[in-house]
Amino acid sequence: MAASRLGSACVPLRLGVLSLCHRRPPRDLWARARRPPGPAGSGRSVAASSARGASGTDRYCLELLRKRDYEGYLCSLLLPAESRSSAFALRAFNVELAQIKDSVSEKTIGLMRMQFWKRTVDDIYSDNPPHQPVAIELWKAVKRHNLTKRWLMRIIDEREKNLDDKAYRNIQELENYAENTQSSLLYLTLEILGIKDLHADHAASHIGKAQGIVTCLRATPYHGSRRRVFLPMDICMLHGVSQEDFLRKNQDKNVRDVIYDIASQAHLHLKHARSFHKSVPVKAFPAFLQTVALEDYLKKIQQVNFDIFHPSLQQKNTLLPLSLYIQSWRRRY
């Protein structure tokens, strides 16, 4: 699903809260969003959740998301009730793949884990999922919504190629990675919502690319602490910035210019995604709620003059649940 080329800069999002008085959020949204993460992998946690009426595998995915993908967890809570468990499973699958790179000491081990998930997806589509919580829930989602296998395999293949600790050669390479991972995740989310629409697919493509770019920016301080830099080399070279500048947390203007250029690309993708707003089915909007968190980060990084290492960028936005609900209520993305 090819995305159109980039356009003009993005208009900042304006959120209004006064109109909320006529509608209340789901009763469990705030309690569930503010509850601290529980143990994601213990059998005791699964057994306890089963006693409360939820399936152990379903609860496992939910806890994994709350701990490892909090923003995705919040967005999933605001999906229609009949779609939430499948969305949790899909995002938990993505988390399982995403954390492989940082959890292995050797690429060979990472490749073995990726191979496990390739076999797992094959087994899921053969109605023979392994006894692994995420695999079982993903199998249920595939059966329930007839999810396209190609998108799942594309996510695995792209993350497998990304096991190499190499910087992106250019911004297009980062966008391709984001298209094959984040955008594919959104295509599957649209399928969960029962949406088959070309305009929604185009919006998903751009939002996924914006998500990939912002994720790369947000992870830069963490990667730097491990002496790794993955920012596009072409933009760094354009401004005469080396990887060592980021490892030393250099705050010179040319370093900020690199961050500005990369962040601007994410803004442009959000702008393009919103250009389809009038053509995208309203039922698809809940799949795109992550734009709230993306816009929030891009605003914050602009406020600190594109200092990628500013402490405020590492702080959790405590108002994010409210902002997401407002956007959901307004039926916007």
mmCIF file with all atom_site columns, C-alpha atoms in Angstrom, residues 108 138 205 279 294 296:
data_model
loop_
_atom_site.group_PDB
_atom_site.id
_atom_site.type_symbol
_atom_site.label_atom_id
_atom_site.label_alt_id
_atom_site.label_comp_id
_atom_site.label_asym_id
_atom_site.label_entity_id
_atom_site.label_seq_id
_atom_site.pdbx_PDB_ins_code
_atom_site.Cartn_x
_atom_site.Cartn_y
_atom_site.Cartn_z
_atom_site.occupancy
_atom_site.B_iso_or_equiv
_atom_site.pdbx_formal_charge
_atom_site.auth_seq_id
_atom_site.auth_comp_id
_atom_site.auth_asym_id
_atom_site.auth_atom_id
_atom_site.pdbx_PDB_model_num
ATOM 1 C CA . THR A 1 108 ? 21.884  -15.978 16.221 1.00 0.00 ? 108 THR A CA 1
ATOM 2 C CA . LEU A 1 138 ? -3.456  -14.225 18.223 1.00 0.00 ? 138 LEU A CA 1
ATOM 3 C CA . SER A 1 205 ? 0.472   4.021   6.025  1.00 0.00 ? 205 SER A CA 1
ATOM 4 C CA . SER A 1 279 ? -12.791 10.189  3.187  1.00 0.00 ? 279 SER A CA 1
ATOM 5 C CA . LEU A 1 294 ? 2.702   11.254  18.487 1.00 0.00 ? 294 LEU A CA 1
ATOM 6 C CA . ASP A 1 296 ? 2.232   15.247  22.092 1.00 0.00 ? 296 ASP A CA 1
#
